[in-house]
Short mmCIF file of N, CA and C in Angstrom, two decimals:
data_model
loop_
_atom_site.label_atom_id
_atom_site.label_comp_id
_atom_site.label_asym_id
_atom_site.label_seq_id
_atom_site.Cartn_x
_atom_site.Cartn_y
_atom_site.Cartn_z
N UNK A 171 283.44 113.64 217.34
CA UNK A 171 284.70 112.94 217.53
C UNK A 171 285.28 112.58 216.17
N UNK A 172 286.51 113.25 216.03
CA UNK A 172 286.72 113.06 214.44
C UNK A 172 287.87 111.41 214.38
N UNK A 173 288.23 110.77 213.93
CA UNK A 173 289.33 109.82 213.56
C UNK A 173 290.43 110.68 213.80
N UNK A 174 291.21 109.85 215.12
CA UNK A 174 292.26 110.47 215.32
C UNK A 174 293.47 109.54 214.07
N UNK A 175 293.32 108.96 213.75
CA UNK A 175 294.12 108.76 212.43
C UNK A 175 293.36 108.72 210.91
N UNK A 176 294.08 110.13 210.45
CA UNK A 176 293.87 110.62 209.39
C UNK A 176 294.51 109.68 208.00
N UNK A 177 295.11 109.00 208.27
CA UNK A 177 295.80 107.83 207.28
C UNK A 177 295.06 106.55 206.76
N UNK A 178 293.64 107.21 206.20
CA UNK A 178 292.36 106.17 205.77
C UNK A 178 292.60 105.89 204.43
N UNK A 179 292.61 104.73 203.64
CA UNK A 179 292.37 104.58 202.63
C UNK A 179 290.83 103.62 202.02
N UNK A 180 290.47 104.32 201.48
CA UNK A 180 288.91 103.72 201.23
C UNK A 180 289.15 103.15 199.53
N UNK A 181 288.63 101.70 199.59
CA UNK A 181 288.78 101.46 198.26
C UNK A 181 287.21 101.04 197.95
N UNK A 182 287.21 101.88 197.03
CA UNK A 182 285.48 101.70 196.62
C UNK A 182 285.34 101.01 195.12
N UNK A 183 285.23 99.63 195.32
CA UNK A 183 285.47 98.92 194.50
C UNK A 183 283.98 99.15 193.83
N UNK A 184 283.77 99.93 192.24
CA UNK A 184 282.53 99.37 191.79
C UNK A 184 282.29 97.91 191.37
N UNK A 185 280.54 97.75 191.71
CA UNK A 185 280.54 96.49 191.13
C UNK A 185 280.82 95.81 189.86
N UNK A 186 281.81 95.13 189.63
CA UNK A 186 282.18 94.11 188.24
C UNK A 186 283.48 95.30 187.63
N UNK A 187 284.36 95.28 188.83
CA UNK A 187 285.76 95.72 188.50
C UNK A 187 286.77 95.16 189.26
N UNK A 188 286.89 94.11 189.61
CA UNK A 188 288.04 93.41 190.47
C UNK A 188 288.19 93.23 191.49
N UNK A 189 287.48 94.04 192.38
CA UNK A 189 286.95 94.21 193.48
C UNK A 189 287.70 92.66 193.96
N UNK A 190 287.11 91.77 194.30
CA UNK A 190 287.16 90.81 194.89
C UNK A 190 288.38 90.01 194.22
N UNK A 191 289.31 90.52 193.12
CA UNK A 191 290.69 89.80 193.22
C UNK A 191 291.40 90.42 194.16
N UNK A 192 291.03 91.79 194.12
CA UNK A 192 291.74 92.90 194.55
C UNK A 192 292.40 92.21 196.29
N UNK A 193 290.81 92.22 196.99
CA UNK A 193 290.75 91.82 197.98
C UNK A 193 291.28 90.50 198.01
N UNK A 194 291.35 89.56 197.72
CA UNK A 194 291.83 88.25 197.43
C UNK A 194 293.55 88.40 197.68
N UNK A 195 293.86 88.88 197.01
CA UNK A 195 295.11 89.35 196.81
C UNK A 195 295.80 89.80 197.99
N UNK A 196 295.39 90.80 198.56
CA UNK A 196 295.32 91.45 199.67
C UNK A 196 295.70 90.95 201.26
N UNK A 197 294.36 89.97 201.27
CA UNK A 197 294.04 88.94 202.40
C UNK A 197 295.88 88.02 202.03
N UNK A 198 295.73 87.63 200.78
CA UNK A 198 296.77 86.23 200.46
C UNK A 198 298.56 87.00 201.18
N UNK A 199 298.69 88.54 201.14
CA UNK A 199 299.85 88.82 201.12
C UNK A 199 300.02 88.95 202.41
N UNK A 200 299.48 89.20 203.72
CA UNK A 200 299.37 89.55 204.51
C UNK A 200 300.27 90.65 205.20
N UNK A 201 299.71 91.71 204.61
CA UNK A 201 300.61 93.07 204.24
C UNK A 201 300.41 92.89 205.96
N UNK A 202 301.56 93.75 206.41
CA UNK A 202 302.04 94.11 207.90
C UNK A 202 302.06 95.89 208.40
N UNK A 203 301.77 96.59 206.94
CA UNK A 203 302.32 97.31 206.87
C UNK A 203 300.97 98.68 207.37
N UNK A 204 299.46 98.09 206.73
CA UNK A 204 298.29 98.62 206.78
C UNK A 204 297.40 97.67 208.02
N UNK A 205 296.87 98.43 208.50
CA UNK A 205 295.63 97.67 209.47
C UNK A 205 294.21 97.11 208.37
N UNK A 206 294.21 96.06 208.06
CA UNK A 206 293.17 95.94 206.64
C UNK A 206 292.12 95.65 207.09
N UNK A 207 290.87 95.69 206.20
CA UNK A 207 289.52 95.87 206.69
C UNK A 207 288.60 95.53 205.31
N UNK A 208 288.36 93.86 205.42
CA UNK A 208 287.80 93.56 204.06
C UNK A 208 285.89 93.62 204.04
N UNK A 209 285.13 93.44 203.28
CA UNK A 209 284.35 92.80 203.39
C UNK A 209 284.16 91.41 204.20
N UNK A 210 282.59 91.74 205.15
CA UNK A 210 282.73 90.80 206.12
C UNK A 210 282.88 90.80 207.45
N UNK A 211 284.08 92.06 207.26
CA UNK A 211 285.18 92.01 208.77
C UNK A 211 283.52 93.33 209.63
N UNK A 212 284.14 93.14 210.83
CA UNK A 212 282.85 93.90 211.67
C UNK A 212 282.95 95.39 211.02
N UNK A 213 284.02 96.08 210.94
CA UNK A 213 284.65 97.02 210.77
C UNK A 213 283.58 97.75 209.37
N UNK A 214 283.80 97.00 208.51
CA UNK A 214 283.36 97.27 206.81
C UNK A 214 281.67 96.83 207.05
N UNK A 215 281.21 96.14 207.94
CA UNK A 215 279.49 95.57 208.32
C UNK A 215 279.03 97.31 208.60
N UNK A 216 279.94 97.72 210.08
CA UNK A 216 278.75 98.65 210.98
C UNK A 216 279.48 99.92 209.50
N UNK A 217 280.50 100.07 208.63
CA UNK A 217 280.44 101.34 207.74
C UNK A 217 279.78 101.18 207.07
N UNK A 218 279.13 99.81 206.51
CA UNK A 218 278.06 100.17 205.67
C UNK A 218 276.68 100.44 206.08
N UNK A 219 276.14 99.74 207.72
CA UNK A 219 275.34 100.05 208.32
C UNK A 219 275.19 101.48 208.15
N UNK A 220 276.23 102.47 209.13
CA UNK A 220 276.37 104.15 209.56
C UNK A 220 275.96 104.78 207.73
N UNK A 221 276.51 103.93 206.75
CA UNK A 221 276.04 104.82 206.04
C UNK A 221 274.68 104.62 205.47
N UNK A 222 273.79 103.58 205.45
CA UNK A 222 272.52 103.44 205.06
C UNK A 222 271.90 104.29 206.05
N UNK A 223 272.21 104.11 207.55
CA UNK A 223 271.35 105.21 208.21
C UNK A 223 272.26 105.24 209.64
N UNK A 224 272.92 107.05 209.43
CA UNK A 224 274.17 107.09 210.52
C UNK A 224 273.63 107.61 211.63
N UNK A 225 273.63 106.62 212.51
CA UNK A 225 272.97 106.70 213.89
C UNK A 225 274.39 106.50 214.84
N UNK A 226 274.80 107.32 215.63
CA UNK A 226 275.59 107.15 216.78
C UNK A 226 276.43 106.05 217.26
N UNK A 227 275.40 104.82 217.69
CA UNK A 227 276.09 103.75 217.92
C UNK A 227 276.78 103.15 216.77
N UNK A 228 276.28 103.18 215.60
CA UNK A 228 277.20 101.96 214.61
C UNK A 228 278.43 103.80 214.39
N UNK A 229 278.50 104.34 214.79
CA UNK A 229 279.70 105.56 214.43
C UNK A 229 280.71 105.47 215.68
N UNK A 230 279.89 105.20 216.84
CA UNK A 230 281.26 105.01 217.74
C UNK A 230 281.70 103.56 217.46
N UNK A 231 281.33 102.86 217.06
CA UNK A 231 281.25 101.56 216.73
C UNK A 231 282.57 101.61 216.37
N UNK A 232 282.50 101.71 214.83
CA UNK A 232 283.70 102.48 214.20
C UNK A 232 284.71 102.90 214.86
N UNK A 233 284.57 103.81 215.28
CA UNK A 233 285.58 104.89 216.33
C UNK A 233 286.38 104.18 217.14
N UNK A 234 285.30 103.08 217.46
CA UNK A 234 286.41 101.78 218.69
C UNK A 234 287.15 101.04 218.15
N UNK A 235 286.75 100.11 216.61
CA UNK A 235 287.21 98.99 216.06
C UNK A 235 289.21 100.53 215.59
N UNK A 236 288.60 100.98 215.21
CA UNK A 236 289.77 102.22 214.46
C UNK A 236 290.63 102.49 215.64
N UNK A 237 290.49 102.88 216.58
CA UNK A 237 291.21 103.24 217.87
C UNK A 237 292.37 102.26 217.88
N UNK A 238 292.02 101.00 217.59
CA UNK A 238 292.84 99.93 218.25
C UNK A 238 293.99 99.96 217.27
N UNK A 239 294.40 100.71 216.03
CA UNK A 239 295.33 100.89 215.16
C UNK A 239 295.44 102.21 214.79
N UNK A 240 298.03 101.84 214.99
CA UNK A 240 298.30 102.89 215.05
C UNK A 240 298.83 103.11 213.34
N UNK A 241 298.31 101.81 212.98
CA UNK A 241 298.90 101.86 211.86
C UNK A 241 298.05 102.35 210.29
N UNK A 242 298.63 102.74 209.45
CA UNK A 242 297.39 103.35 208.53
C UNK A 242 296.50 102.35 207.86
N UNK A 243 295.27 103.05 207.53
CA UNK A 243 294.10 101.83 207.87
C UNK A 243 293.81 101.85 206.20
N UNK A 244 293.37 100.48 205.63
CA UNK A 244 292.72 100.22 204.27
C UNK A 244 291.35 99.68 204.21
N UNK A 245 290.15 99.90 203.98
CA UNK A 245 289.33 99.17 203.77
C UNK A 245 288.74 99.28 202.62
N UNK A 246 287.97 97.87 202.67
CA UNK A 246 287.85 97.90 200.88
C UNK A 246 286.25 97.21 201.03
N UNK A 247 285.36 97.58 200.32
CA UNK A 247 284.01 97.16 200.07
C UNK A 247 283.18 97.92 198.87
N UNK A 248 282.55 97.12 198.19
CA UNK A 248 282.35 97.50 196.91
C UNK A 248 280.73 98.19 197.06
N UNK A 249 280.40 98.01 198.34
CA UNK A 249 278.86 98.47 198.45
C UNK A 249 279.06 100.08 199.03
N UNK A 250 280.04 100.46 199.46
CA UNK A 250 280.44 102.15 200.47
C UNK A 250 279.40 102.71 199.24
N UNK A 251 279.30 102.87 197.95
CA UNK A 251 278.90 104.18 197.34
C UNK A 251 277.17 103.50 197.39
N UNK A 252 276.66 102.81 197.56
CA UNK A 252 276.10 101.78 197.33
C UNK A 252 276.10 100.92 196.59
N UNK A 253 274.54 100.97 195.64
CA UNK A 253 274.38 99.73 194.44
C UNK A 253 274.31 99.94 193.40
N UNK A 254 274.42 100.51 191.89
CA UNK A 254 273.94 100.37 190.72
C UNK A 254 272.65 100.07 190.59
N UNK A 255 271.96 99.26 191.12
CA UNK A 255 271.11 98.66 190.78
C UNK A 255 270.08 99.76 191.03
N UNK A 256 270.13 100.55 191.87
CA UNK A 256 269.30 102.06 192.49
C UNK A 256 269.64 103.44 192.12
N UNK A 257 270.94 103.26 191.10
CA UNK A 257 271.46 104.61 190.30
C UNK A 257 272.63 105.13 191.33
N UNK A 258 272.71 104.20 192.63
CA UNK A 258 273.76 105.13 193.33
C UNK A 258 273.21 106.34 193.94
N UNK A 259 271.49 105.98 194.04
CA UNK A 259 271.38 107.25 194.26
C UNK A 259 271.54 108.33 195.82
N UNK A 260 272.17 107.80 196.65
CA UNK A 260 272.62 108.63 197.99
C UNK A 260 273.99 108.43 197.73
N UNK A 261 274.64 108.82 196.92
CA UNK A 261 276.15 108.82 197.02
C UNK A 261 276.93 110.02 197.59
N UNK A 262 276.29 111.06 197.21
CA UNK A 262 276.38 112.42 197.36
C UNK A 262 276.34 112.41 199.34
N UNK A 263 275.55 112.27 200.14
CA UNK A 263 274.89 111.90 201.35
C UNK A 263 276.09 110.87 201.73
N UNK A 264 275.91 109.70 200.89
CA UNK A 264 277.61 108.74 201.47
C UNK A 264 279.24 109.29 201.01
N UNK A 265 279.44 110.03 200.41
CA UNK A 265 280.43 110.79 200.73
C UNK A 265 280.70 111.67 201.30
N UNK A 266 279.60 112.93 201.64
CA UNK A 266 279.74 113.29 203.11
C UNK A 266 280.03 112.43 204.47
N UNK A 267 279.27 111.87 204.55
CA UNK A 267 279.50 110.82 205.71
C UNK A 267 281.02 110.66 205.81
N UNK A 268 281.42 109.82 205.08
CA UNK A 268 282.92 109.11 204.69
C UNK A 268 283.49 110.63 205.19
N UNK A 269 283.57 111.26 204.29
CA UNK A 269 284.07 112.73 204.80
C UNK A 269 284.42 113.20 206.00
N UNK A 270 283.42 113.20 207.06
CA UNK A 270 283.26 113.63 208.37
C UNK A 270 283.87 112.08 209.30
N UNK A 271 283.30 111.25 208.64
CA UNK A 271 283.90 109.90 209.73
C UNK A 271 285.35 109.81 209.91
N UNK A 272 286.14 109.87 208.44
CA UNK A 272 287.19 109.53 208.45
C UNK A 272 288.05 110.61 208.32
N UNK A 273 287.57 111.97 208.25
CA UNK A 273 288.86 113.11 208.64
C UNK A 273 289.15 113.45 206.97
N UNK A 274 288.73 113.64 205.56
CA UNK A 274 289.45 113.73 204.37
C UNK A 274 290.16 112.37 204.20
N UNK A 275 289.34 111.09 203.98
CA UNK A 275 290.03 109.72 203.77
C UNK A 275 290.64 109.84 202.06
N UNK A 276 291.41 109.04 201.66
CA UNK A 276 292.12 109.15 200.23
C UNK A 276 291.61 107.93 199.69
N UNK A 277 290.89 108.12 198.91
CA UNK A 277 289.82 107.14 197.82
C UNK A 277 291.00 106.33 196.30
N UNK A 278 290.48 105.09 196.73
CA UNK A 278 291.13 104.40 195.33
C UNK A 278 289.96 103.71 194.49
N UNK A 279 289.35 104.48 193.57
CA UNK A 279 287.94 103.78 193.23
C UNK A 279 288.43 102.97 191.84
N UNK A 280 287.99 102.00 191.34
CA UNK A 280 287.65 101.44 190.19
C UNK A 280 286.79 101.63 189.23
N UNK A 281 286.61 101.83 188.23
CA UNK A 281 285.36 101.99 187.76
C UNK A 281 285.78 100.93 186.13
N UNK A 282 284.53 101.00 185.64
CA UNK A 282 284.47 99.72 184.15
C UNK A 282 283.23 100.59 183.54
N UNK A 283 284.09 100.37 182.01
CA UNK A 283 283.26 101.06 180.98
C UNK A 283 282.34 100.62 181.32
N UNK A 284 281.01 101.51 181.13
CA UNK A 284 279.46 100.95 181.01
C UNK A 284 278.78 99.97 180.46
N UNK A 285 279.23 99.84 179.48
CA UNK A 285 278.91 99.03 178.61
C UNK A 285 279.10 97.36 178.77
N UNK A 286 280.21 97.37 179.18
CA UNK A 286 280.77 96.20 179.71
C UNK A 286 280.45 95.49 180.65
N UNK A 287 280.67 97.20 181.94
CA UNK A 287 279.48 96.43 183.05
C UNK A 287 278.18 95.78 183.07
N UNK A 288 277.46 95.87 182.27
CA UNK A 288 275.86 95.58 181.70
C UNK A 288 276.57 94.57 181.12
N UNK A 289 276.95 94.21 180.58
CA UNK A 289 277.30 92.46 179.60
C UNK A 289 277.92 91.85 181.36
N UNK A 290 278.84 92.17 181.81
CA UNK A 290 279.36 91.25 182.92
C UNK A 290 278.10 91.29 183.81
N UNK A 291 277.36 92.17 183.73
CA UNK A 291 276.28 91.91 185.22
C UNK A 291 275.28 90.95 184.95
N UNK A 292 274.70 91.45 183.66
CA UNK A 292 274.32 90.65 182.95
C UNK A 292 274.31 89.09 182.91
N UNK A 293 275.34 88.41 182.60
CA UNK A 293 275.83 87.40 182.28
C UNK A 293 275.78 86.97 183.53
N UNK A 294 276.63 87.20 184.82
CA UNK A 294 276.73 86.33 186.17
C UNK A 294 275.13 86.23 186.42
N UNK A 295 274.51 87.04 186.24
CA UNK A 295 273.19 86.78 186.78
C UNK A 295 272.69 85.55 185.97
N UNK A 296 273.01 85.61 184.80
CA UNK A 296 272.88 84.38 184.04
C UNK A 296 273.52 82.94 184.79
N UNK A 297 274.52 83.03 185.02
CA UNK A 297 275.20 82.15 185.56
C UNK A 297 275.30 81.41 186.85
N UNK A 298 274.54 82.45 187.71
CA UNK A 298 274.04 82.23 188.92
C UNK A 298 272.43 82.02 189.74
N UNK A 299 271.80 81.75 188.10
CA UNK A 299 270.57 81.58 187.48
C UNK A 299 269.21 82.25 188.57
N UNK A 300 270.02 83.78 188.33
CA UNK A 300 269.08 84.58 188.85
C UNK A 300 267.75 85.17 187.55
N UNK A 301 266.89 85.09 187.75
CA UNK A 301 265.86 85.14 186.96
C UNK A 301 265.84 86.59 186.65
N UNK A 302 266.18 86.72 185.65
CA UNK A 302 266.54 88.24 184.57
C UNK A 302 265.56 87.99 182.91
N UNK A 303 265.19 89.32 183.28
CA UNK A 303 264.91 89.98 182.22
C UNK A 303 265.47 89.19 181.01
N UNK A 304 265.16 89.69 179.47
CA UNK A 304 265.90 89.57 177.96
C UNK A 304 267.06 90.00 178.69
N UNK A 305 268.06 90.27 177.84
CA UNK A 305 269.05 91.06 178.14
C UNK A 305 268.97 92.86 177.42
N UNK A 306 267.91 92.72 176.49
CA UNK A 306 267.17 93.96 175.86
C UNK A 306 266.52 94.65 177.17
N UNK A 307 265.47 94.01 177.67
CA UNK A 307 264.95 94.42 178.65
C UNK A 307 266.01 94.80 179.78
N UNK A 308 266.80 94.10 180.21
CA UNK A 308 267.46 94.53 181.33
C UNK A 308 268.50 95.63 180.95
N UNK A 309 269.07 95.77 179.84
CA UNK A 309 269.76 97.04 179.78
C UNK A 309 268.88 98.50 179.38
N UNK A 310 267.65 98.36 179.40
CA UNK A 310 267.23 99.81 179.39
C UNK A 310 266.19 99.90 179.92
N UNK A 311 266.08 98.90 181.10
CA UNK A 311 265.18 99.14 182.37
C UNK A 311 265.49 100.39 182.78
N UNK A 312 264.56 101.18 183.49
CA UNK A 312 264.11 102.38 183.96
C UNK A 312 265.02 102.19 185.36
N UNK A 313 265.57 102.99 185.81
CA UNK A 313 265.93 102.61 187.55
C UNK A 313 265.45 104.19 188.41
#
């Protein structure tokens, strides 16, 4: 059963690129214009479910919450490709998926120099006094 509306926009916010003004922003305007779909919402839960492991039910799942709009759809979640923290490594596997679910969806990704990202990831973890590594150690940990 493919998405009978082909008018998907997937925003694959990487982690520590705006992601969450983005969305902020978004929610605050209350566009009329897109059917939106933030982090949180059931919609963006069972797509990240189907893609850790795409089993049937969380895909019609999908299929139902989507049905109910005729209007073109946005969703935005910064976990779709996964995590960094694991190299990203089924991305290849989660863009197929995305692929077949949503009919050829049109991707708006973010991305942040490398370098940077490691100082911002870095740092909140600092800030949110998650127990990290040096900061030597944590930028050339093995993943």
């Amino acid at each position: 059963m493919k998405n009978y509306n082909n008018n998907v926009v997937l925003h694959i916010g990487m982690y520590k690129t705006g992601s969450t003004f983005l969305q902020e922003c978004i929610e605050e305007s209350k566009i009329s214009t897109h059917q939106i779909y933030l982090p949180g919402s059931e919609l963006v839960i069972k797509l990240l479910e189907y893609l850790d492991e795409p089993e049937e039910d969380s895909k019609n799942t999908i299929y139902k919450i989507l049905k109910k709009s005729e209007a073109p759809i946005f969703i935005s979640s910064e976990g779709i490709l996964g995590h960094q923290a694991n190299g990203f490594c089924k991305v290849s596997k989660r863009f197929s998926l995305l692929e077949e679910l949503f009919n050829c969806p049109k991707y708006l990704i973010f991305y942040r120099e490398p370098s940077s990202l490691i100082h911002s990831g870095y740092y909140q973890g600092l800030r949110k006094k998650i127990d990290l590594y040096s900061f030597k150690e944590y930028s050339t940990k093995k993943i």
